[in-house]
Coordinates of C-alpha atoms in Angstrom, one line a residue:
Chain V
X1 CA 237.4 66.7 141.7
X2 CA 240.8 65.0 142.3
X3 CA 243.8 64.9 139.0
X4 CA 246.4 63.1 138.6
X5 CA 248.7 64.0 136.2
X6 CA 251.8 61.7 135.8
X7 CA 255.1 63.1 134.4
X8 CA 258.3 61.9 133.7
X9 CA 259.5 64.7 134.6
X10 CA 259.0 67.7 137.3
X11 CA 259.9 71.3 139.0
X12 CA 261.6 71.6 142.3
X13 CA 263.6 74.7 143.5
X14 CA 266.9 74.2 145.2
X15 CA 269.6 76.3 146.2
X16 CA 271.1 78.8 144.3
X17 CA 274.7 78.1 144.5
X18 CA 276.9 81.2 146.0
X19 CA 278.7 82.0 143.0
X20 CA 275.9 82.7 140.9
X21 CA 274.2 85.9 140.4
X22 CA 270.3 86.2 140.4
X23 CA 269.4 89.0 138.2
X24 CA 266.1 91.0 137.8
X25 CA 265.3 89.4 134.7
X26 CA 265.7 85.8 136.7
X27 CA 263.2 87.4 139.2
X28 CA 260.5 88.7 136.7
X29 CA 260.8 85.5 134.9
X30 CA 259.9 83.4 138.1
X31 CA 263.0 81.7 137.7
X32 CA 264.1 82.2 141.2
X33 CA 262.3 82.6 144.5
X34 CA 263.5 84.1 147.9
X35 CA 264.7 81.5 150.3
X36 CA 265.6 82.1 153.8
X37 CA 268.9 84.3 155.1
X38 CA 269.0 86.4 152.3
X39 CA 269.9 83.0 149.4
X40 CA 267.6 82.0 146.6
X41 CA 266.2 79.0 145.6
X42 CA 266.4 78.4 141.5
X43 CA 263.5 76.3 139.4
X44 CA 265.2 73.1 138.0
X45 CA 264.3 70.4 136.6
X46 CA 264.4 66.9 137.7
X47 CA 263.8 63.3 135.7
X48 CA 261.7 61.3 137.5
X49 CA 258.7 59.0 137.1
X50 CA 255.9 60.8 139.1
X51 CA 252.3 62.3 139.2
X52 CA 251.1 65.8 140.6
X53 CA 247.9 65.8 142.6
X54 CA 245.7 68.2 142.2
X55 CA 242.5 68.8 144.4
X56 CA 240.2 71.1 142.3
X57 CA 237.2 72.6 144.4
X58 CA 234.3 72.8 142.5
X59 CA 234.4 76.4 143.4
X60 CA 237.3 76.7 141.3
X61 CA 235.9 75.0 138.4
X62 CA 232.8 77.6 138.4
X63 CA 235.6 80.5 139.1
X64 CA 237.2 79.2 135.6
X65 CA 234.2 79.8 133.6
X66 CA 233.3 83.2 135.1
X67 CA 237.1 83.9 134.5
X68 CA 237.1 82.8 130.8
X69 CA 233.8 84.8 130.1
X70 CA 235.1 88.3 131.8
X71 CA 238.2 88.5 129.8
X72 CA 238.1 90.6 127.0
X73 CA 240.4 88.1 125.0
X74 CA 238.5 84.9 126.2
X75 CA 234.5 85.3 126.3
X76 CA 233.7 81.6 126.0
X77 CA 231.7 79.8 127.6
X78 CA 233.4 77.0 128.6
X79 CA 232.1 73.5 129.7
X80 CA 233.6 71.9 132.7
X81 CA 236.1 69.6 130.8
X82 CA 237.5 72.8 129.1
X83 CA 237.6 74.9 132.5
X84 CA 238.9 72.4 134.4
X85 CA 241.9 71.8 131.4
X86 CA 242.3 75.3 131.1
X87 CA 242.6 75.6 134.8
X88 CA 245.2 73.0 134.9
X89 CA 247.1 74.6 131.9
X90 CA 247.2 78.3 133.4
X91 CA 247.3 78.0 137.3
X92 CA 248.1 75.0 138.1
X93 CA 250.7 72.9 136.4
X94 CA 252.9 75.7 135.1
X95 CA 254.3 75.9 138.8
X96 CA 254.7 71.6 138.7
X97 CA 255.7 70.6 135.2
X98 CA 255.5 71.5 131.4
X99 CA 253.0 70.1 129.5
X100 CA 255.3 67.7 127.3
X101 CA 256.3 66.2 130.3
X102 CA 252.9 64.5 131.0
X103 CA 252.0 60.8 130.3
X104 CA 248.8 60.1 131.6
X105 CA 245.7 62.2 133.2
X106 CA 243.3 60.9 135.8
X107 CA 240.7 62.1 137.1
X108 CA 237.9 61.3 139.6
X109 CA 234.9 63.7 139.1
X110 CA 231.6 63.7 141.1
X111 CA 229.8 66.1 138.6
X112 CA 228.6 69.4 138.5
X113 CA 227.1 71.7 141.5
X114 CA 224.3 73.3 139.8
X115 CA 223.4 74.9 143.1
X116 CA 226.5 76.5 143.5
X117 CA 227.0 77.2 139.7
X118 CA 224.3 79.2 139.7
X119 CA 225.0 81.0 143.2
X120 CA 228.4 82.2 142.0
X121 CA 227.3 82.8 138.8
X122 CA 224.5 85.2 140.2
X123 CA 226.4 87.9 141.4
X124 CA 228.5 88.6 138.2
X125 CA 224.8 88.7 136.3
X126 CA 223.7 91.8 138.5
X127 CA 226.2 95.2 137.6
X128 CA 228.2 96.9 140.2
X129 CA 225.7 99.9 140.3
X130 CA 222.7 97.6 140.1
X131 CA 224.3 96.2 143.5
X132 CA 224.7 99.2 144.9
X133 CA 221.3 100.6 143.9
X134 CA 220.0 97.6 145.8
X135 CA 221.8 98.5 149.1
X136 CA 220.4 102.1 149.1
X137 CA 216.3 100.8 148.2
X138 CA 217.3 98.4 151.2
X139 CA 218.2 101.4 153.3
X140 CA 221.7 100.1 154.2
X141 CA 223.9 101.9 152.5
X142 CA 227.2 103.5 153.9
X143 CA 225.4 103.4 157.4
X144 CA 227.9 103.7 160.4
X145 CA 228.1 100.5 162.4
X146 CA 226.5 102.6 165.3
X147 CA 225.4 105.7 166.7
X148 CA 228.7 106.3 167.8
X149 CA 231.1 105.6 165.1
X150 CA 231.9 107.9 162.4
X151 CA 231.0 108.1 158.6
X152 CA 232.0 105.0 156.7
X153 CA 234.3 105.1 153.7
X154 CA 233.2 101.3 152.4
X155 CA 229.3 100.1 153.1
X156 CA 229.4 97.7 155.5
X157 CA 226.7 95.8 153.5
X158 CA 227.9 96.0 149.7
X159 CA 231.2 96.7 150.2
X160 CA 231.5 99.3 147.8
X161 CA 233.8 102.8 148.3
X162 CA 231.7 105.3 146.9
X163 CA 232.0 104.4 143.2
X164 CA 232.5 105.7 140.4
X165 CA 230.4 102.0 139.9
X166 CA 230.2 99.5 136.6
X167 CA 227.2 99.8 134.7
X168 CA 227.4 96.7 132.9
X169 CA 226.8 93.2 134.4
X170 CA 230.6 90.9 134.4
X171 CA 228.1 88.1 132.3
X172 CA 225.2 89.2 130.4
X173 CA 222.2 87.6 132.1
X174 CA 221.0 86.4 128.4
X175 CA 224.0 84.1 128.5
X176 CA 222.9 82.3 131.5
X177 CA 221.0 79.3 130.0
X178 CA 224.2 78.5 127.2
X179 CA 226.3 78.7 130.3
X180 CA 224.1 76.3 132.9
X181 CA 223.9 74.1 129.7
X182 CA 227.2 74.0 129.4
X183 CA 228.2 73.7 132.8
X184 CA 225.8 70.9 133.3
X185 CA 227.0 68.7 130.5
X186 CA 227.0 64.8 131.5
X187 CA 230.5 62.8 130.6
X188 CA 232.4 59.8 132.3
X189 CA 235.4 59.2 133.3
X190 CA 236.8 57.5 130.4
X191 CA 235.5 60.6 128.0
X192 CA 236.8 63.6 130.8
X193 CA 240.3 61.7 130.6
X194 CA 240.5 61.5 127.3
X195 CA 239.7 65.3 126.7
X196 CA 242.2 66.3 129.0
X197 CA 244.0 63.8 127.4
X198 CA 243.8 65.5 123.9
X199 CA 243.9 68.7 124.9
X200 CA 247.3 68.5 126.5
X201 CA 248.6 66.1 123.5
X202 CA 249.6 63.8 126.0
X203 CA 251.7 60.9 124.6
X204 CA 251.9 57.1 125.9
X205 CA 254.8 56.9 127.9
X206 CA 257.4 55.4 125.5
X207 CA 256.5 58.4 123.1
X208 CA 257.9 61.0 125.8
X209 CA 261.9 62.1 124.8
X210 CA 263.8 61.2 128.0
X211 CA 261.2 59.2 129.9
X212 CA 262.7 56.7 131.9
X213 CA 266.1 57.8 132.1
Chain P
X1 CA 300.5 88.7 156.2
X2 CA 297.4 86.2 156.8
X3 CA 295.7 85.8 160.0
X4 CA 294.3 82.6 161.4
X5 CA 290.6 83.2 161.6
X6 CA 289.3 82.3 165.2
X7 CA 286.7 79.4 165.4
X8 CA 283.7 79.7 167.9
X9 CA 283.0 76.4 169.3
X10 CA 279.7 75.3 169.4
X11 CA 278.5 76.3 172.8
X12 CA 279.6 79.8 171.6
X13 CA 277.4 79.8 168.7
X14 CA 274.6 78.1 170.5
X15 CA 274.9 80.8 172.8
X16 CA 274.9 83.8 170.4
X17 CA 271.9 82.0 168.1
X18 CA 269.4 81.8 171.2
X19 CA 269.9 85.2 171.9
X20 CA 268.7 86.0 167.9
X21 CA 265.7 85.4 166.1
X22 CA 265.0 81.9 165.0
X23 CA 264.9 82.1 160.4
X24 CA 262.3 79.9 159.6
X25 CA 263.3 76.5 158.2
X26 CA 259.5 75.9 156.2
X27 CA 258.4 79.1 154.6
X28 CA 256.3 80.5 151.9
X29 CA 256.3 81.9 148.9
X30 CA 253.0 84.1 147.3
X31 CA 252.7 85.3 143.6
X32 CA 250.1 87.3 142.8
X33 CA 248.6 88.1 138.9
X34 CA 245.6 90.2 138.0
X35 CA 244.1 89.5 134.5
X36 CA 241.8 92.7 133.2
X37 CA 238.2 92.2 132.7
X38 CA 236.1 93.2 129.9
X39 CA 235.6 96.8 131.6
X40 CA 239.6 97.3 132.0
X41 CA 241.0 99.8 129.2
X42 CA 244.2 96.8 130.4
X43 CA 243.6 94.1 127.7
X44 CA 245.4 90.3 129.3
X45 CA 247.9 90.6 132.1
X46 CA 246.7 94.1 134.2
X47 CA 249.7 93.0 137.2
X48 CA 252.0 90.4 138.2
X49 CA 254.4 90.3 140.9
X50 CA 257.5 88.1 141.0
X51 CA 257.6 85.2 143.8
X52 CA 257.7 86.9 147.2
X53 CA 258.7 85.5 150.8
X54 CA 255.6 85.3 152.9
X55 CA 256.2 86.2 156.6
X56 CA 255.7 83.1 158.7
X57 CA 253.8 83.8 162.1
X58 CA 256.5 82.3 164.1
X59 CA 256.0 84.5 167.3
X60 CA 251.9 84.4 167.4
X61 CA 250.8 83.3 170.7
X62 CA 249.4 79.4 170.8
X63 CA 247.2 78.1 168.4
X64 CA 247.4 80.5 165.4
X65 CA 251.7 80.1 165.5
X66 CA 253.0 78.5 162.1
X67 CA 255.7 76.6 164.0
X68 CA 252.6 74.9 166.2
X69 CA 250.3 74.1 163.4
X70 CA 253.5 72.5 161.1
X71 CA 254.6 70.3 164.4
X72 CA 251.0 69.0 165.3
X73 CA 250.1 68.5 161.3
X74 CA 253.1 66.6 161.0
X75 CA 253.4 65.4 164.3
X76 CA 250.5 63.7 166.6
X77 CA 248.5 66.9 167.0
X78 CA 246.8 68.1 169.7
X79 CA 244.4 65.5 169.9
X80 CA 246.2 62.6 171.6
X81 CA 244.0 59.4 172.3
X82 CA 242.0 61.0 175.8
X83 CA 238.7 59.2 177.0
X84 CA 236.3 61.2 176.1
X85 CA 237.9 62.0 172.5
X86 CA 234.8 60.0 171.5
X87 CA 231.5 59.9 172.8
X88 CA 227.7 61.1 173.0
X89 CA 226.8 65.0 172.5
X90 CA 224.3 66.2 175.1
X91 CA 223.8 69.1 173.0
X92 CA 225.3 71.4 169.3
X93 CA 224.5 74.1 168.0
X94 CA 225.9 76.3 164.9
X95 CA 229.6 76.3 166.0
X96 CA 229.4 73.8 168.7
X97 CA 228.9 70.7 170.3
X98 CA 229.0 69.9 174.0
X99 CA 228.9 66.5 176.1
X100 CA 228.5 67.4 179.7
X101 CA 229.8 64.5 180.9
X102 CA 233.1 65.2 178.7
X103 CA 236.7 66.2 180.3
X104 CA 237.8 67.6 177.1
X105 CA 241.8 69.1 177.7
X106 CA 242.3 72.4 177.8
X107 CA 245.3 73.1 179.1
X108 CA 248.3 74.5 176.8
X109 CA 246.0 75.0 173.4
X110 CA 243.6 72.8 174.1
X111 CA 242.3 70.9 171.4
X112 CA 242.5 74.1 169.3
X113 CA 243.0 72.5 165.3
X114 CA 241.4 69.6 165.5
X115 CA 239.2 68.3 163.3
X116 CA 235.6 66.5 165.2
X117 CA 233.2 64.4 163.5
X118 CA 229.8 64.5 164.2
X119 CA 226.5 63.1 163.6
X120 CA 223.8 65.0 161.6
X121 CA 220.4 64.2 160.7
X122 CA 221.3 61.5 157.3
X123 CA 224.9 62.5 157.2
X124 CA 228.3 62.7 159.2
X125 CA 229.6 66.6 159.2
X126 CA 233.3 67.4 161.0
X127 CA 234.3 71.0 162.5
X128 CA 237.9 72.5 163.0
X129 CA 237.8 72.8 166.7
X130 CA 238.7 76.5 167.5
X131 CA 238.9 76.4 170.9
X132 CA 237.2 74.6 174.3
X133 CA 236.1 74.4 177.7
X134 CA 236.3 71.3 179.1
X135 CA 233.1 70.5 178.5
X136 CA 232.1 72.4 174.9
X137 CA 233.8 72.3 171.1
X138 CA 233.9 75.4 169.5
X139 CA 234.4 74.9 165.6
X140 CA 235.0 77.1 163.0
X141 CA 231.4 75.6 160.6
X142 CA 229.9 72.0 160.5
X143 CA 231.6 70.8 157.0
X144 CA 229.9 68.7 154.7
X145 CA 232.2 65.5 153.8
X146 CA 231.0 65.8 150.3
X147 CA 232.3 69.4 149.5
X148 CA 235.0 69.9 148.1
X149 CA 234.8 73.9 148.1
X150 CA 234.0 73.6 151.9
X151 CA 230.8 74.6 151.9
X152 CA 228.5 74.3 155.6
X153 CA 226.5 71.2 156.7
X154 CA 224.0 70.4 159.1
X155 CA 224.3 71.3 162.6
X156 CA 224.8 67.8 164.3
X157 CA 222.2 65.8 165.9
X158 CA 222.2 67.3 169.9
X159 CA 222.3 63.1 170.7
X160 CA 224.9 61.7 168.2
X161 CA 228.0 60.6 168.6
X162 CA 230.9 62.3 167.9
X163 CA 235.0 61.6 167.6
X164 CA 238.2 64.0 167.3
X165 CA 240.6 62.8 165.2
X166 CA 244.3 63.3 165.6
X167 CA 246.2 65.0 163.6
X168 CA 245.6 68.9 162.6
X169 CA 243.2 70.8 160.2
X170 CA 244.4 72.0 156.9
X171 CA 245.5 75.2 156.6
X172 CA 244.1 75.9 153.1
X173 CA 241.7 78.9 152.9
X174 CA 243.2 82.0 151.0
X175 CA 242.4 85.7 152.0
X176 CA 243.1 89.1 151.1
X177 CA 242.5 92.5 152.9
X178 CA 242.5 96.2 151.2
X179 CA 244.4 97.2 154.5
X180 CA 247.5 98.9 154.4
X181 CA 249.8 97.1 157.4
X182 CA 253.3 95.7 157.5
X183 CA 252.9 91.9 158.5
X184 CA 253.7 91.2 161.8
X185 CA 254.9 87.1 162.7
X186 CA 252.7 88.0 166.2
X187 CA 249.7 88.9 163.8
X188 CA 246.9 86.4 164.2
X189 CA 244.3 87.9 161.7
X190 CA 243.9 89.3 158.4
X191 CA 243.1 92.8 159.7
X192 CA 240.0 94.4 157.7
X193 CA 239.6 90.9 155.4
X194 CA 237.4 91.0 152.8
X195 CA 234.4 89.8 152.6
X196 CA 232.4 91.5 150.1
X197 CA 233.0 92.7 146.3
X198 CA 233.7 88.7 145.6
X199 CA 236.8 88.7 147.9
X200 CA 235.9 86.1 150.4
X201 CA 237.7 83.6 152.3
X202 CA 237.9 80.8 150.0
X203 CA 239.4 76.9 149.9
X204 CA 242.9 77.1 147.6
X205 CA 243.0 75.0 145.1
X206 CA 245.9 72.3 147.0
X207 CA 248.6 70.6 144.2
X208 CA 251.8 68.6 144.7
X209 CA 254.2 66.5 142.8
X210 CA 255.1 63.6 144.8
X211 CA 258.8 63.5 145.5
X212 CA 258.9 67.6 145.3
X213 CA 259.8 69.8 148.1
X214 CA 257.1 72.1 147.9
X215 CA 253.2 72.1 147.6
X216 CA 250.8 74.7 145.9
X217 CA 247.3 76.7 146.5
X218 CA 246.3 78.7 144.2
X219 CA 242.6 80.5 144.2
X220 CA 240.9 82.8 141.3
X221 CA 238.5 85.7 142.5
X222 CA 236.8 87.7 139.9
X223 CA 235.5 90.8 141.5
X224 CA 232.3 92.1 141.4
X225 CA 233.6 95.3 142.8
X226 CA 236.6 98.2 143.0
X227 CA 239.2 96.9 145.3
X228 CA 242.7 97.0 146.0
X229 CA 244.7 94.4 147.2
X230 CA 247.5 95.0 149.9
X231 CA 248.5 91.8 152.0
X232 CA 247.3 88.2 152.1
X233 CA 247.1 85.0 154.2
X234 CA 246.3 81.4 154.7
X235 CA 244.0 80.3 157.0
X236 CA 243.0 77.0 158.9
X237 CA 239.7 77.9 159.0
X238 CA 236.5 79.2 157.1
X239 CA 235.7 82.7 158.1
X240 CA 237.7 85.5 159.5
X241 CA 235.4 85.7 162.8
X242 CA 236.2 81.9 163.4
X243 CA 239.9 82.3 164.2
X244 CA 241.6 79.6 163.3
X245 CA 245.4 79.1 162.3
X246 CA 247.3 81.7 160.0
X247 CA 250.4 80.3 159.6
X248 CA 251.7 82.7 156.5
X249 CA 251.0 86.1 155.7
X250 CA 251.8 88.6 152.9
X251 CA 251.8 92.1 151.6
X252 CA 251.5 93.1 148.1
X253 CA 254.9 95.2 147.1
X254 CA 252.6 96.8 144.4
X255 CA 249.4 96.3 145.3
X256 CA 247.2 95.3 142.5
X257 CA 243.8 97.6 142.1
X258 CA 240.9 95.8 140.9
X259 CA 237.2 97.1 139.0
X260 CA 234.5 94.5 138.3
X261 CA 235.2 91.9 135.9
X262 CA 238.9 91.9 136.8
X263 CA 240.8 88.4 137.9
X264 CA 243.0 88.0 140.6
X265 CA 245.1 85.2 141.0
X266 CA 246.5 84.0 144.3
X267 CA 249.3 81.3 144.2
X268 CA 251.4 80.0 147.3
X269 CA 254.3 77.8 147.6
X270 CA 254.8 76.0 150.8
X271 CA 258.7 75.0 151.0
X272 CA 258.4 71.1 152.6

């Protein structure tokens, strides 16, 4: 799926003048970034009719909705309009521009990937333990790579490191159906835009304090 | 009393500079955030790091060097218009495709970054070439055009036609490794990337703001395991035994640890 969200305004990092001092508070607060030869570089802000692309891998659409449902705080089920706005809002346009700063969303979607919905999805259905229980009935557990190497400390063919393991599943297998359901629902363009649209409270262009300046 | 400060001319400074190591003008920067899952006694935000400098690989020898991906991305790349840079496969296979009667170059690094296109059976797949004799492409995976998470296609027909494109592969897969090392701008791998508990090599998620000096990747892994995270990198290509370039590494100052359910989020700035 490819975005395009046009601003009117937008981040860019430039230099951080010599005398100014960078505190730790401008660090934790992402304010400032290393730059080369020991300087910083400082977030601004600059006025500007323009758009941020964004190319959003299906992969990352299907990560959203198995983030969303792991988090204690979260546990929705989203559909892919909302994963793909809440992707935009949390890890993606936070580092490009703040959300009163949009004027328009686009978006060209080819659909869901049921296939691979359901492949990424299957391995948060099955519990850590569950996983490893497999490996051992599959004899393959924490086996050396040969006769001559040494015991393992990770399995070569689960990964794990010798536990202790999750007993619970990330998703409760139950859920699966609500979730391909709502990963599968069918809207067009017009209708994805104008979610994203309302879910950002975008405003026409005109609307935006500043725009155009 | 003041003293006149002695300028160096330039020839001086030339002189000293060559003889210390080059600062890289395009660099990196990696941010890294670990949400707790529903297991985690850690309720929202388990870890976050501030923005770090990544280390850019900018003594790595040939193909894998940042410097020689950035100049043949932005340049011509390696494939400059050669006679045989399209033409008939007499054979592929899983990671390859030869034409015997080809005269591929090989000298220098080859055609190593690359991208070929190739005929499959209904559809056209491409490959990041890896490296090459002068007679057989090795790629990294057949892609499918259609993916956008860069998931593998057919192997192409042993008959079709094929072209290499120039220009360079992007180098947008994300990685993380549970090994403890201090980055190295020789390194060339991820040493002891992970592949299992929901950690693999995966396509970032690529943004930019047109007119910005910077572009973005960010990728989400939920993990279906324990794991901690120490360093990072970006790759050119799709799995840690195809090679490809690795023009930006990372370690974690504190590395996050992670149990099942847990998020991590990966974000990178590129400096333009």
């Amino acid at each position: 799926m490819r975005v395009i969200v046009h601003l009117s305004k937008f981040y860019d990092w430039v230099p951080v003048p010599a005398d100014v001092t960078v505190t730790t508070s401008d660090i934790q607060a992402e304010r400032v970034k290393p730059a080369s030869g020991g300087g910083w570089l400082m977030k601004v802000t600059k006025e500007a009719t323009t758009h941020t692309q964004i190319n959003l891998g299906e992969h990352q659409v299907i990560a959203k909705i198995i983030h969303e449902k792991t988090r204690p705080e979260g546990g929705r089920t989203f559909t892919r309009r909302q994963a793909v706005a809440f992707y935009l809002a949390e890890n993606v346009m936070p580092h490009h521009a703040h959300r009163l700063w949009f004027t328009d969303i686009k978006v060209h979607d080819d659909g869901p990937d049921l296939a691979l919905f359901r492949s990424m999805m299957g391995v948060h259905l099955v519990s850590e333990a569950g996983r490893v229980k497999q490996c051992i009935d599959a004899g393959k557990h924490m086996k050396p790579l040969n006769e001559k190497s040494g015991p393992v400390t990770r399995c070569l063919t689960c990964g794990c490191l010798g536990g202790p393991y999750a007993t619970e599943p990330n998703i409760d297998p139950k859920e699966l159906d609500a979730h391909v359901a709502a990963y599968s629902e069918k809207v067009d363009t017009k209708t994805f835009e104008d979610s994203l649209r309302a879910h950002f409270k975008v405003k026409p262009v005109a609307e935006v304090k500043g725009a155009g300046k | 009393m003041r003293t006149a400060s002695v300028k160096k001319t330039v020839a001086q400074a030339a002189r000293m500079a060559s003889r210390s190591k080059t600062e890289p003008q395009r660099y990196s920067h990696w941010l890294t955030k670990v949400t707790a899952g529903k297991t985690s006694k850690e309720r929202g935000l388990k870890s976050r790091t501030a923005w770090r400098h990544n280390l850019t690989t900018t003594t790595a020898v040939g193909y894998t060097n940042a410097y020689d991906w950035l100049a043949k991305a932005m340049g011509q790349g390696p494939s400059f218009a050669f006679a045989t840079a399209g033409g008939t496969a007499t054979s592929a296979g899983l990671t390859s495709l030869t034409n015997t009667g080809a005269a591929f170059p090989t000298a220098g690094q080859g055609l190593a970054g690359s991208i070929v296109v190739a005929q499959a059976a209904g559809a056209l797949v491409y490959g990041i070439i890896v490296s090459n004799t002068p007679t057989v492409l090795t790629v990294d995976q057949w892609y499918q055009v259609t993916s956008s998470s860069g998931a593998s296609g057919s192997t192409p027909s042993g008959t079709g036609t094929y072209a290499i494109l120039p220009g360079q592969g992007p180098a947008s897969w994300m990685a993380v490794t549970a090994n403890t090392f201090a980055p190295s701008t020789a390194d060339t791998t991820l040493a002891g990337e992970l592949t299992t508990n929901g950690f693999g090599r995966a396509v970032g998620t690529y943004s930019h703001t047109a007119a910005a000096s910077t572009y973005s990747l960010v990728h989400l892994w939920t993990a279906t395991g324990t794991e901690t995270i120490n360093n990072e990198a970006q790759f050119g290509a799709c799995a840690p035994s195809a090679g490809g370039v690795m023009p930006f590494e990372s370690a974690e100052p504190t590395p996050p640890s992670l149990i099942s359910g847990d998020t991590l989020q990966n974000t990178v700035t590129v400096t333009i």
